[in-house]
CSV table of N, CA and C in Angstrom, one decimal:
chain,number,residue,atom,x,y,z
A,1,UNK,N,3.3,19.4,17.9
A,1,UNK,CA,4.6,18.9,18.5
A,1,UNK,C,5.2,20.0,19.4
A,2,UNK,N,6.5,19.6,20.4
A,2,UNK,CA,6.8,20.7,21.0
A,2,UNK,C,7.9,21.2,20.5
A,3,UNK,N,8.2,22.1,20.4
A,3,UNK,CA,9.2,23.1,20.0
A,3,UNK,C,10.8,22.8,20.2
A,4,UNK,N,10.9,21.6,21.5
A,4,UNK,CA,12.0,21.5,21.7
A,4,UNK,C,13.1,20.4,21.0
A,5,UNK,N,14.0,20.3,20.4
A,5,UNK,CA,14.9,19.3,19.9
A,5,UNK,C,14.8,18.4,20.6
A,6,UNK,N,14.9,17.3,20.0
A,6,UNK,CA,15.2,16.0,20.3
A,6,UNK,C,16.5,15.5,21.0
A,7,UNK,N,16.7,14.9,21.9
A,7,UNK,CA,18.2,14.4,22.0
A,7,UNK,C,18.9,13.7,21.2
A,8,UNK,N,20.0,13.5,21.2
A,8,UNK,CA,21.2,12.6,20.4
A,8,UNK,C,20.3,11.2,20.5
A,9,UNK,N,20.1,10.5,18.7
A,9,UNK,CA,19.8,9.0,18.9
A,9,UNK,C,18.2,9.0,19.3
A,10,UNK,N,17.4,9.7,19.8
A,10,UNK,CA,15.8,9.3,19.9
A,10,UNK,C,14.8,9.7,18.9
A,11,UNK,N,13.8,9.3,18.8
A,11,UNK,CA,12.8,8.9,17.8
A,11,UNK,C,11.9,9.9,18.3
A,12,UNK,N,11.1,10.1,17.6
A,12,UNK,CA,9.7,10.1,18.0
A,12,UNK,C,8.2,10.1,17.1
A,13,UNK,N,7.3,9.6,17.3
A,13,UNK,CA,6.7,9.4,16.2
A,13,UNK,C,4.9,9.9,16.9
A,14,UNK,N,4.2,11.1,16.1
A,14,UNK,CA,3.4,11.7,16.7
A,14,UNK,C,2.0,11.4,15.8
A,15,UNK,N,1.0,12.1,16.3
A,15,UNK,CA,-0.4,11.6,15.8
A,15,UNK,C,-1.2,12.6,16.3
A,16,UNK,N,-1.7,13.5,14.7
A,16,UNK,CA,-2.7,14.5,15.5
A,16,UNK,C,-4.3,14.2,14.6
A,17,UNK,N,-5.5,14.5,15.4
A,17,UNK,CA,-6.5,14.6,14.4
A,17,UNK,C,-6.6,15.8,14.4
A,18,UNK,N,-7.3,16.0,13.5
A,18,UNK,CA,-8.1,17.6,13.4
A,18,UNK,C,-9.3,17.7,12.6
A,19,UNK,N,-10.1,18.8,13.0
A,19,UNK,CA,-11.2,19.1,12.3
A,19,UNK,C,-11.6,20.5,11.8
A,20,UNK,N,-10.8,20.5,10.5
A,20,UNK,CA,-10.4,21.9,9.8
A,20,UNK,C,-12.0,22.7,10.1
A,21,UNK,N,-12.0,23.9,10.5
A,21,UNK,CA,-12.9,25.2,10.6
A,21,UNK,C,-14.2,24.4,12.0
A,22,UNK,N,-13.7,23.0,12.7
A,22,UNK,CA,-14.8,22.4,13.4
A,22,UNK,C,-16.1,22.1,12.6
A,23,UNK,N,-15.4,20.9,11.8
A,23,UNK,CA,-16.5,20.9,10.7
A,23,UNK,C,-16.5,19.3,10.8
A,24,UNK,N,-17.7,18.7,11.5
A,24,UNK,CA,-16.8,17.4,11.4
A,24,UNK,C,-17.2,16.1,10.1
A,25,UNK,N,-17.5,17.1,9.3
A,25,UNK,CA,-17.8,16.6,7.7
A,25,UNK,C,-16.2,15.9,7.0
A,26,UNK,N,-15.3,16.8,7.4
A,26,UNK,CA,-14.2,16.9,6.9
A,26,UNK,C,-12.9,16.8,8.2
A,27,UNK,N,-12.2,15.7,7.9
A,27,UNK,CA,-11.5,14.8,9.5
A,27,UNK,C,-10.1,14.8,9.0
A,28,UNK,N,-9.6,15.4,9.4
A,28,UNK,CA,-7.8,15.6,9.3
A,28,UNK,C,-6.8,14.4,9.7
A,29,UNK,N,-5.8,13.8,9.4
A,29,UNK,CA,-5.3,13.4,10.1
A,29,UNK,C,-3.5,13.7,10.2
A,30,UNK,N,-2.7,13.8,11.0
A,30,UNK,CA,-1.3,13.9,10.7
A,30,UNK,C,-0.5,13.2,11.4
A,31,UNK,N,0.4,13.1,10.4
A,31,UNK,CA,1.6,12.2,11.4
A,31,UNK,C,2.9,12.7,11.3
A,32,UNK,N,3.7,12.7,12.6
A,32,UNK,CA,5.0,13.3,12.1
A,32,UNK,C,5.7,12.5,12.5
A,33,UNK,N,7.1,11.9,12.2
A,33,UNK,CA,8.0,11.4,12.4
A,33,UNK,C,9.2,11.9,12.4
A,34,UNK,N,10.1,11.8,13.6
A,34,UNK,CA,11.4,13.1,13.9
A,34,UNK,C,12.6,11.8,14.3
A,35,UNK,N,14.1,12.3,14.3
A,35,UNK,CA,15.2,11.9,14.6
A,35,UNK,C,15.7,12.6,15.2
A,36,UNK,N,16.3,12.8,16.4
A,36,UNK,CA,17.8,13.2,16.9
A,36,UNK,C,18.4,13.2,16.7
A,37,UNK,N,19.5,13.9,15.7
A,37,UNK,CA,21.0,13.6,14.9
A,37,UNK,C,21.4,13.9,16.1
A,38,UNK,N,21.5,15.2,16.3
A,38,UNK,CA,22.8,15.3,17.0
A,38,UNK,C,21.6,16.4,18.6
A,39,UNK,N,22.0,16.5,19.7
A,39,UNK,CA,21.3,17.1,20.8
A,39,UNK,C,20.9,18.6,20.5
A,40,UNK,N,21.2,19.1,19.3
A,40,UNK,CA,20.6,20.3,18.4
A,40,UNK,C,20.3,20.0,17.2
A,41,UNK,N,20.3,19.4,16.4
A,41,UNK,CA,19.9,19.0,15.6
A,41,UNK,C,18.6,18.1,15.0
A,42,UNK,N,17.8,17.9,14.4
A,42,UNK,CA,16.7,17.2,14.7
A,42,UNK,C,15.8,17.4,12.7
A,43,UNK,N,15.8,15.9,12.2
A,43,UNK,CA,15.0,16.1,11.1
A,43,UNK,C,14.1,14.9,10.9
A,44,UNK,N,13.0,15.2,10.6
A,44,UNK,CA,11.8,14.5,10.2
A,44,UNK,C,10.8,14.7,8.9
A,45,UNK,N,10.2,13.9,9.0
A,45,UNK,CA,8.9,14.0,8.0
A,45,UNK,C,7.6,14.1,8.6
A,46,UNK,N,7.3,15.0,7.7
A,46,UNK,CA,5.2,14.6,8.4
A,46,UNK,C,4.0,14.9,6.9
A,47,UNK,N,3.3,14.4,7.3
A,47,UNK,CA,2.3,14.2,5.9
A,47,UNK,C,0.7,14.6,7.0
A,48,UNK,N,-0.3,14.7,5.9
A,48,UNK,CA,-1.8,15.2,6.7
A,48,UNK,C,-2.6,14.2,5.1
A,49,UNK,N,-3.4,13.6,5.6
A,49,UNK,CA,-4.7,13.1,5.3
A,49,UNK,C,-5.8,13.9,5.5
A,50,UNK,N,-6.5,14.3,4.6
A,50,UNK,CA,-8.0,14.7,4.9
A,50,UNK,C,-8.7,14.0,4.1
A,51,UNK,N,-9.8,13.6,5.0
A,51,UNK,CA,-11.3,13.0,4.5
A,51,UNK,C,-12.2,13.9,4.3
A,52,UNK,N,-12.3,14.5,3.0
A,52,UNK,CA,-13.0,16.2,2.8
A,52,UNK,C,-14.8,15.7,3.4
A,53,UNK,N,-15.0,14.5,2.8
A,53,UNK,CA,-16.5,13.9,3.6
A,53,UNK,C,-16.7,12.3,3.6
A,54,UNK,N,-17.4,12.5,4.6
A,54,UNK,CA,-17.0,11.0,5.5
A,54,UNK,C,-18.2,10.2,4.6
A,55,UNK,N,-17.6,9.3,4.5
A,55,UNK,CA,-18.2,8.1,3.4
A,55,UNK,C,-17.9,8.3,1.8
A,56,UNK,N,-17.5,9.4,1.6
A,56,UNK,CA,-17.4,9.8,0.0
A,56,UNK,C,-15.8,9.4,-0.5
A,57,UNK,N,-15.5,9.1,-1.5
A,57,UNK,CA,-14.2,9.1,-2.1
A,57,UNK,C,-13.4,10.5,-1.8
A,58,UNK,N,-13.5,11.5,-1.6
A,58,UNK,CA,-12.9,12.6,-1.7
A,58,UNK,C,-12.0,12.6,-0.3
A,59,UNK,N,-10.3,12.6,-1.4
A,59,UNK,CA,-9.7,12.8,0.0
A,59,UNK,C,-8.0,13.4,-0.5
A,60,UNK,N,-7.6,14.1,0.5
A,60,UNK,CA,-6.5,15.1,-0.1
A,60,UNK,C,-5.1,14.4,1.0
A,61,UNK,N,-3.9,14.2,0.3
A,61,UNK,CA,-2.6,13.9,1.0
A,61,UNK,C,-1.6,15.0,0.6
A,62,UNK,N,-0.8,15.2,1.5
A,62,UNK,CA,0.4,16.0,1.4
A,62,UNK,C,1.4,15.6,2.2
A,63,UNK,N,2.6,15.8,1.8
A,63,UNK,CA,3.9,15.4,2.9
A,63,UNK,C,4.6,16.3,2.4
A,64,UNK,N,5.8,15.8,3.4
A,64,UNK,CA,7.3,17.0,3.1
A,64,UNK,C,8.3,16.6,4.4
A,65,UNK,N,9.2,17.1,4.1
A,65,UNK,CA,10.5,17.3,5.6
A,65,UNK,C,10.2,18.6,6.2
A,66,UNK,N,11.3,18.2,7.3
A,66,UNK,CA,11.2,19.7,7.9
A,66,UNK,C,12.4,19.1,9.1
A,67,UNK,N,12.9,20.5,9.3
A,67,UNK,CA,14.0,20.4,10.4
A,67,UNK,C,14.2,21.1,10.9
A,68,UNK,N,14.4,20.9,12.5
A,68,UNK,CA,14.6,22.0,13.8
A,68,UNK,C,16.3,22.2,14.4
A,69,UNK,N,16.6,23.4,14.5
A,69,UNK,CA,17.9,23.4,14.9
A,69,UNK,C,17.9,24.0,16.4
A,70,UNK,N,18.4,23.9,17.5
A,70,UNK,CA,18.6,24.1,18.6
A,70,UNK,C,19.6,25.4,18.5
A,71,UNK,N,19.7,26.5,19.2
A,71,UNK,CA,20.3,27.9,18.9
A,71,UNK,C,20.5,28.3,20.4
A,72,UNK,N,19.6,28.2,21.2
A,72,UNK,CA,20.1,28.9,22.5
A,72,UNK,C,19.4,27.4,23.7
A,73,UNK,N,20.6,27.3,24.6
A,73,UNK,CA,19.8,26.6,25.8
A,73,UNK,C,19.1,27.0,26.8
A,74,UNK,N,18.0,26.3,27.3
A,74,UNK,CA,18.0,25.1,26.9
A,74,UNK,C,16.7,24.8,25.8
A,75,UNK,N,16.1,25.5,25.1
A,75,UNK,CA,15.6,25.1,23.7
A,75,UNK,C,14.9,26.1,23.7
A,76,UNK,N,16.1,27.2,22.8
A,76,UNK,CA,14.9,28.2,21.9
A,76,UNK,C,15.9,27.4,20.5
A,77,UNK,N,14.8,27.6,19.7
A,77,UNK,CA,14.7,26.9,18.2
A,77,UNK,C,14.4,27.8,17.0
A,78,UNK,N,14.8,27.1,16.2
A,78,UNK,CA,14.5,28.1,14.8
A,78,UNK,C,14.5,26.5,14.2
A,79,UNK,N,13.4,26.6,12.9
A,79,UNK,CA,12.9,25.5,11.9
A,79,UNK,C,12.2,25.9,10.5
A,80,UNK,N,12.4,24.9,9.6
A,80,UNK,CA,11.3,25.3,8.3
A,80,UNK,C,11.2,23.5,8.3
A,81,UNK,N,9.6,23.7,7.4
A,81,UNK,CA,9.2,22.5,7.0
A,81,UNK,C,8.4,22.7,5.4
A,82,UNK,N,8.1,22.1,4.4
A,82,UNK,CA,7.6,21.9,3.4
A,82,UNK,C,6.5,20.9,3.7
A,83,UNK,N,5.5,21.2,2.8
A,83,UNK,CA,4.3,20.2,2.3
A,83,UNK,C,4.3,20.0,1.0
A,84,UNK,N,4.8,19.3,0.1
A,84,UNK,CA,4.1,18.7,-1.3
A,84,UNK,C,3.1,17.9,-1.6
A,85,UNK,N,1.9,18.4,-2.4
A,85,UNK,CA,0.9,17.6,-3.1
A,85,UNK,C,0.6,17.8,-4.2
A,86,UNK,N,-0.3,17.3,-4.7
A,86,UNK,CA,-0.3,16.5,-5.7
A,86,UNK,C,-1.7,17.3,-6.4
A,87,UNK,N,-2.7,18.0,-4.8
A,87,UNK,CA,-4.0,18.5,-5.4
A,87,UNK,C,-3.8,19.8,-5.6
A,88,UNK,N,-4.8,20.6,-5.8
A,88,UNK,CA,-4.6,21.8,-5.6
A,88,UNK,C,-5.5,22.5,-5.1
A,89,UNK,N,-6.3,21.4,-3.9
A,89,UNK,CA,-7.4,21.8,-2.4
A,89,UNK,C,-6.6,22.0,-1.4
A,90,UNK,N,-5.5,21.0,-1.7
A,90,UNK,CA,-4.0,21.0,-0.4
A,90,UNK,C,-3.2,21.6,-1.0
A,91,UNK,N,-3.1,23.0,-0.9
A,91,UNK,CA,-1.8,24.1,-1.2
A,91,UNK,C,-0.6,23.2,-1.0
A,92,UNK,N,0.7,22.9,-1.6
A,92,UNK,CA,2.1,23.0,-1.2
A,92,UNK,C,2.5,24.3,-0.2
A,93,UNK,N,3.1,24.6,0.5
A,93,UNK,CA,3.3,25.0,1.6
A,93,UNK,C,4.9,25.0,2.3
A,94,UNK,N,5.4,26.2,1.8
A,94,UNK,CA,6.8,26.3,2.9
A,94,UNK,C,6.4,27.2,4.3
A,95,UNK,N,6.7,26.7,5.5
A,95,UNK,CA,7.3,27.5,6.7
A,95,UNK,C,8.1,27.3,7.6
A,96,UNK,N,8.3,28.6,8.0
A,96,UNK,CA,9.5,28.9,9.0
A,96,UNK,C,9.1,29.2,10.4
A,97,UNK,N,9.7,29.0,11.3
A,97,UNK,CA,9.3,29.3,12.6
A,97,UNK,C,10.7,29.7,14.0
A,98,UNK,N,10.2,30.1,15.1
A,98,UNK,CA,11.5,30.6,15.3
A,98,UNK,C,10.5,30.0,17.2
A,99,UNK,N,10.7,29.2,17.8
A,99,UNK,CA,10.2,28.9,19.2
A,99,UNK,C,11.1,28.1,20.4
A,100,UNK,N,10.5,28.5,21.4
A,100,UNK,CA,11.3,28.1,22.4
A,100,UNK,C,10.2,27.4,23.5
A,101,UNK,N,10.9,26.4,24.3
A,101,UNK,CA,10.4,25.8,25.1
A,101,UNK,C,10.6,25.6,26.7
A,102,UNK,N,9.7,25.4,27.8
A,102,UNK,CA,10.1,25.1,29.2
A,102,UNK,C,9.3,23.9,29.2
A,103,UNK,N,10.1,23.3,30.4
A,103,UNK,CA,9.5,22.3,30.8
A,103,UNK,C,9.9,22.4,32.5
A,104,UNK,N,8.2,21.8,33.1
A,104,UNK,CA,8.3,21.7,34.5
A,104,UNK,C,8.5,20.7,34.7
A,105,UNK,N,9.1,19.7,35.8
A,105,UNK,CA,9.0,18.9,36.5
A,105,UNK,C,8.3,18.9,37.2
A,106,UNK,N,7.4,17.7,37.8
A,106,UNK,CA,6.6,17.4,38.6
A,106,UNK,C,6.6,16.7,39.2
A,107,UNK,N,6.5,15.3,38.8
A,107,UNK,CA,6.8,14.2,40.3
A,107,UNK,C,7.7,13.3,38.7
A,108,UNK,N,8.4,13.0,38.5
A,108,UNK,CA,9.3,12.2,38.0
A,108,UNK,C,8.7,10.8,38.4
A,109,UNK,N,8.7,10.5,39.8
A,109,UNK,CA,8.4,8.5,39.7
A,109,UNK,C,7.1,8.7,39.3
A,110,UNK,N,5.8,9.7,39.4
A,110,UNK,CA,5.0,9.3,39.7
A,110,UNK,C,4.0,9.3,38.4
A,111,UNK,N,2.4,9.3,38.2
A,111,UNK,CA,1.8,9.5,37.1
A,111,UNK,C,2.0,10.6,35.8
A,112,UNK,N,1.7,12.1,36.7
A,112,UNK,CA,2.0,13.1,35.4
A,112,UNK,C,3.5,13.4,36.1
A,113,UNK,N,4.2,12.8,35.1
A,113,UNK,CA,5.6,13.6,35.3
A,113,UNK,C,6.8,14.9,35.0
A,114,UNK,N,5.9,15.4,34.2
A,114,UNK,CA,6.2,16.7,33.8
A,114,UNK,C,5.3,18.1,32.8
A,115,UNK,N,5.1,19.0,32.7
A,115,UNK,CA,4.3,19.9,32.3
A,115,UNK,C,5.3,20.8,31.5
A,116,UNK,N,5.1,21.1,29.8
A,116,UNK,CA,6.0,21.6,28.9
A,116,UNK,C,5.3,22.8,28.5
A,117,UNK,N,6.0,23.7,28.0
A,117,UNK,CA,5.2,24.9,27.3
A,117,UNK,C,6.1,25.2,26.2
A,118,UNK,N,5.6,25.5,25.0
A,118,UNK,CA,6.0,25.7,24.0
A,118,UNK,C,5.6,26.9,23.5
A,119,UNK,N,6.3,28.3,22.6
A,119,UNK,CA,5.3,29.4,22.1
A,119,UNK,C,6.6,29.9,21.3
A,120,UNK,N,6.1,30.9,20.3
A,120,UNK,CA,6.6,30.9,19.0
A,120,UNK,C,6.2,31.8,17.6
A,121,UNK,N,6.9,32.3,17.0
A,121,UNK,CA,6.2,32.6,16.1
A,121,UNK,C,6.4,31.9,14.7
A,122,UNK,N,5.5,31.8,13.7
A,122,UNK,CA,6.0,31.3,12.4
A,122,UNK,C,5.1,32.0,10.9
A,123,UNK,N,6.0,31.8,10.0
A,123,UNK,CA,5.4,32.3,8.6
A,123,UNK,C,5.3,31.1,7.9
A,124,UNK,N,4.2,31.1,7.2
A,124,UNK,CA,3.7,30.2,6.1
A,124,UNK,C,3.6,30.7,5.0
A,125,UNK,N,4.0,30.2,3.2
A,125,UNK,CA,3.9,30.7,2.4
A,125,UNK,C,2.9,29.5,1.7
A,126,UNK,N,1.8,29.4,1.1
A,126,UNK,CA,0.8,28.8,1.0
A,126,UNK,C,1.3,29.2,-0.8
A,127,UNK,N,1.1,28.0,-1.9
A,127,UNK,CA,0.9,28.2,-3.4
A,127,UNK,C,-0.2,28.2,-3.9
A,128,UNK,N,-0.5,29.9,-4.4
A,128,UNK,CA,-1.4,30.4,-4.8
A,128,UNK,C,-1.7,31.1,-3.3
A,129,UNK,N,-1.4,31.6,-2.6
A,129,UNK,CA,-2.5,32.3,-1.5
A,129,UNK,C,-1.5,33.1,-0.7
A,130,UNK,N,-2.0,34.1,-0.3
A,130,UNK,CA,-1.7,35.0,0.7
A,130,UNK,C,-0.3,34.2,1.8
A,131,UNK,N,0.6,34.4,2.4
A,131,UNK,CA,1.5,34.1,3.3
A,131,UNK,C,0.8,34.7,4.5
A,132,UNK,N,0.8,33.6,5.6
A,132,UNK,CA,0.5,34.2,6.7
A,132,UNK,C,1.3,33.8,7.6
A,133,UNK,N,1.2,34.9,8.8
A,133,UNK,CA,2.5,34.8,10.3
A,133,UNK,C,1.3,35.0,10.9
A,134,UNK,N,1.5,34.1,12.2
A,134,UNK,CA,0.9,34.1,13.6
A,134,UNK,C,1.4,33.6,14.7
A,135,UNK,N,1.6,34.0,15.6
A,135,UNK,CA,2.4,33.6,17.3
A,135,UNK,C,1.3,32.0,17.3
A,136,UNK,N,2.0,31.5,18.5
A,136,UNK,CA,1.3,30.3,18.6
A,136,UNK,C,1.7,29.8,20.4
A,137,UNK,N,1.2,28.6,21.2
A,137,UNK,CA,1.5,28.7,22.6
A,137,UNK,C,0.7,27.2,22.2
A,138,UNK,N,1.3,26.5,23.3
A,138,UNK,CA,1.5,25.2,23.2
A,138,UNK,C,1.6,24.7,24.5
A,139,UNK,N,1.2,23.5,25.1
A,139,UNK,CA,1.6,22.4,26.4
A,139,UNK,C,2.1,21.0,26.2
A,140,UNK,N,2.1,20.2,26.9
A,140,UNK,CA,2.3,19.3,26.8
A,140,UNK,C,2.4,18.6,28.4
A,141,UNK,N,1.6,17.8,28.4
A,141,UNK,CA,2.0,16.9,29.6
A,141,UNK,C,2.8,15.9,29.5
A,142,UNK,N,3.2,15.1,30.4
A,142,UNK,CA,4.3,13.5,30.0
A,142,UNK,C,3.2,12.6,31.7
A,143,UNK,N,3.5,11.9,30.8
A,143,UNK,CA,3.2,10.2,31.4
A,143,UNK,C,4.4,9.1,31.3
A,144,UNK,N,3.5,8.2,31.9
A,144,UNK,CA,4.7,7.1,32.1
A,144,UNK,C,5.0,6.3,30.8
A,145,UNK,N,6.2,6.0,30.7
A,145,UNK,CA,6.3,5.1,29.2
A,145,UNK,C,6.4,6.2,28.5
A,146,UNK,N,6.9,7.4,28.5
A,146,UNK,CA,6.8,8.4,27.3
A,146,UNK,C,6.1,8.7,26.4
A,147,UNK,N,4.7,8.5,27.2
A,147,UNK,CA,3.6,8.9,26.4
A,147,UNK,C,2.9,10.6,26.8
A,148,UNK,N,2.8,11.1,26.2
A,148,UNK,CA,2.8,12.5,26.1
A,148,UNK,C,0.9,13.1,26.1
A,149,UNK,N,0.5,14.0,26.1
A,149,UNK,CA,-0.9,14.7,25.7
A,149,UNK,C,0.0,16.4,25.6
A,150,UNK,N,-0.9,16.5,23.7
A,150,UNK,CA,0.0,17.5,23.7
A,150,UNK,C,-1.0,18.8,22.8
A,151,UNK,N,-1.1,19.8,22.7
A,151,UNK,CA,-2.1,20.7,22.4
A,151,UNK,C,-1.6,22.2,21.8
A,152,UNK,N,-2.1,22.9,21.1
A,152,UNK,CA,-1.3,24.0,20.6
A,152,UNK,C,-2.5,25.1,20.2
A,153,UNK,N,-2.6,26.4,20.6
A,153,UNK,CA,-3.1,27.2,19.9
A,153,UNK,C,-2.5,28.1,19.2
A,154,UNK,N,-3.0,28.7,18.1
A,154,UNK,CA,-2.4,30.0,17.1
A,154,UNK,C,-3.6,30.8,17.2
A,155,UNK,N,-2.9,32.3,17.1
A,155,UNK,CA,-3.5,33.1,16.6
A,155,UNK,C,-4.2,33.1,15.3
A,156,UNK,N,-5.2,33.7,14.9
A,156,UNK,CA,-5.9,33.5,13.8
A,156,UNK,C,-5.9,34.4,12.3
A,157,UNK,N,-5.4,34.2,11.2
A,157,UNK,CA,-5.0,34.7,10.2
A,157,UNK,C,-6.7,35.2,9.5
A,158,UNK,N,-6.7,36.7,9.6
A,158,UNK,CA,-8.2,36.6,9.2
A,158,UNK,C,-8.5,36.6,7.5
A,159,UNK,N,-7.3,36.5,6.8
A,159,UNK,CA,-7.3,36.3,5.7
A,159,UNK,C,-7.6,35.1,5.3
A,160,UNK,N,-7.2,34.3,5.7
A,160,UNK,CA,-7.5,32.6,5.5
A,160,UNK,C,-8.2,31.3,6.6
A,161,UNK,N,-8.3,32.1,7.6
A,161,UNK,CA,-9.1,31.5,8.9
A,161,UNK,C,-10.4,31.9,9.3
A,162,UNK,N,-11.3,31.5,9.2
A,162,UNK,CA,-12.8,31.3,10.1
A,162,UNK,C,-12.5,31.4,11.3
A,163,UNK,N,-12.0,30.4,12.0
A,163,UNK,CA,-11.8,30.0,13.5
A,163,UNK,C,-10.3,30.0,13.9
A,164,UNK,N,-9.7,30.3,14.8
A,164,UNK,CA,-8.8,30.5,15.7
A,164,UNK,C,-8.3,28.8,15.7
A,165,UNK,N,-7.4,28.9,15.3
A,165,UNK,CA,-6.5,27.4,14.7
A,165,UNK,C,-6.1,26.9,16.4
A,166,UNK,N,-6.7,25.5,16.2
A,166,UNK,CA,-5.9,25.2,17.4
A,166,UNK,C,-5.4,23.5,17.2
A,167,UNK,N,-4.9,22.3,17.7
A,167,UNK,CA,-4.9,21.3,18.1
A,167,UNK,C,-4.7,20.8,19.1
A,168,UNK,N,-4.5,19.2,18.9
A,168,UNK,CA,-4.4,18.4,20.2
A,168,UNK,C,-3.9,17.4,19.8
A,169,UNK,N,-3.5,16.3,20.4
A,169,UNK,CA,-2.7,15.0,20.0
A,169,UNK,C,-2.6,14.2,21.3
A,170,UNK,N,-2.1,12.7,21.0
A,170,UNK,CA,-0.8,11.8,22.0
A,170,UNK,C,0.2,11.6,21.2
A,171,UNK,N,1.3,12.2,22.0
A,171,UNK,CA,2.7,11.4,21.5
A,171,UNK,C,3.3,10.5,22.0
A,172,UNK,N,4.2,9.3,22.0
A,172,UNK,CA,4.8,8.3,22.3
A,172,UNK,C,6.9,8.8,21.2
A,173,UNK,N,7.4,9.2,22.6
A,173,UNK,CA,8.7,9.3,22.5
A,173,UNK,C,9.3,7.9,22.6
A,174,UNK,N,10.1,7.3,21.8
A,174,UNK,CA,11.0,6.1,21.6
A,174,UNK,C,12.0,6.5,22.9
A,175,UNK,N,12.4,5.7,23.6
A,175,UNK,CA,13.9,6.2,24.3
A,175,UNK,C,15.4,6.7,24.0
C-alpha cells in the first residue's frame, strides 16, 4: 500500500499475492482494508493467508489493525500495525513505520493518470524472533476508475531473509 492517508470518508480495499523466499510451493495472499476518518487520520484491517503447499491441507491465517496518522503535508506519515495468529509458523507481529509520499500527475483525463512514490523506514517485532528494521521504496501508478498497480521493495534483513523482500498488487480506491 502507499504510505499516503486517506481522505475524509474514502475506502479502500487492497489485494496483494506473494511468494514468500520465490518459492511457488507456498502462495501468500493479503488483504487490507482502510477508512478515512478524518484527512489525517486513517484505520484499517488486514489479514495474510498462506497456502504453505499447493494441494495439501497446510495453511497459516493472521490478522490485526493498524493505523496511519498524517504529521506533515502533504503526506509524511508515521503508523503501527499488529498481526494475531493462532499458529506458531505465522509469528504474531507488532510494527511501526515512519513514511512519506509524492505523487506525480500525468495526464488526469487520460489512461495512466498519475505516478506515486512511497519510501520509509519501519521496525518489526516478530514473537519469538529477532526484531528487524529496514528502509523500504514503493510506486504506484493510477488508472481510470481508481484502479491503481502498486509495488514495494525493502531492504533485506539478513537475519531472517534469504531474498530481498519485495511485492506487487492492484488496488481499487472507493470514491
Amino acid at each position: 500500500p502507499t504510505s499516503a492517508t486517506l481522505p475524509r470518508n474514502t475506502f479502500t480495499l487492497q489485494y496483494c499475492f506473494f511468494l514468500p523466499d520465490n518459492n511457488s510451493d507456498v502462495v501468500g495472499h493479503g488483504l487490507l482494508a482502510a477508512y478515512g476518518v478524518t484527512d489525517w487520520l486513517e484505520l484499517g484491517a488486514y489479514g495474510n493467508y498462506i497456502d504453505l503447499n499447493a494441494g495439501a491441507n497446510d495453511e497459516l491465517t493472521g490478522a490485526g489493525p493498524f493505523a496511519r496518522v498524517r504529521l506533515i503535508e502533504p503526506d509524511g506519515s508515521i503508523g503501527a500495525y499488529s498481526r494475531f495468529s493462532s499458529d506458531d509458523a505465522l509469528p504474531e507481529k507488532v510494527g511501526a513505520f515512519a513514511a512519506a509520499y509524492t505523487r506525480i500527475p500525468l495526464d488526469e483525463a487520460g489512461f495512466v493518470k498519475s505516478l506515486g512514490f512511497h519510501y520509509g523506514v519501519r521496525n518489526v517485532w516478530l514473537d519469538g524472533a529477532e526484531d528487524t528494521f529496514n528502509g523500504f521504496l514503493g510506486a504506484e501508478l493510477q488508472f481510470p476508475y481508481r484502479f491503481y498497480i502498486v509495488g514495494e521493495v525493502s531492504t533485506k534483513d539478513s537475519d531472517t531473509q534469504a531474498e530481498v523482500p519485495y511485492s506487487f498488487g492492484v488496488q481499487w480506491r472507493a470514491a
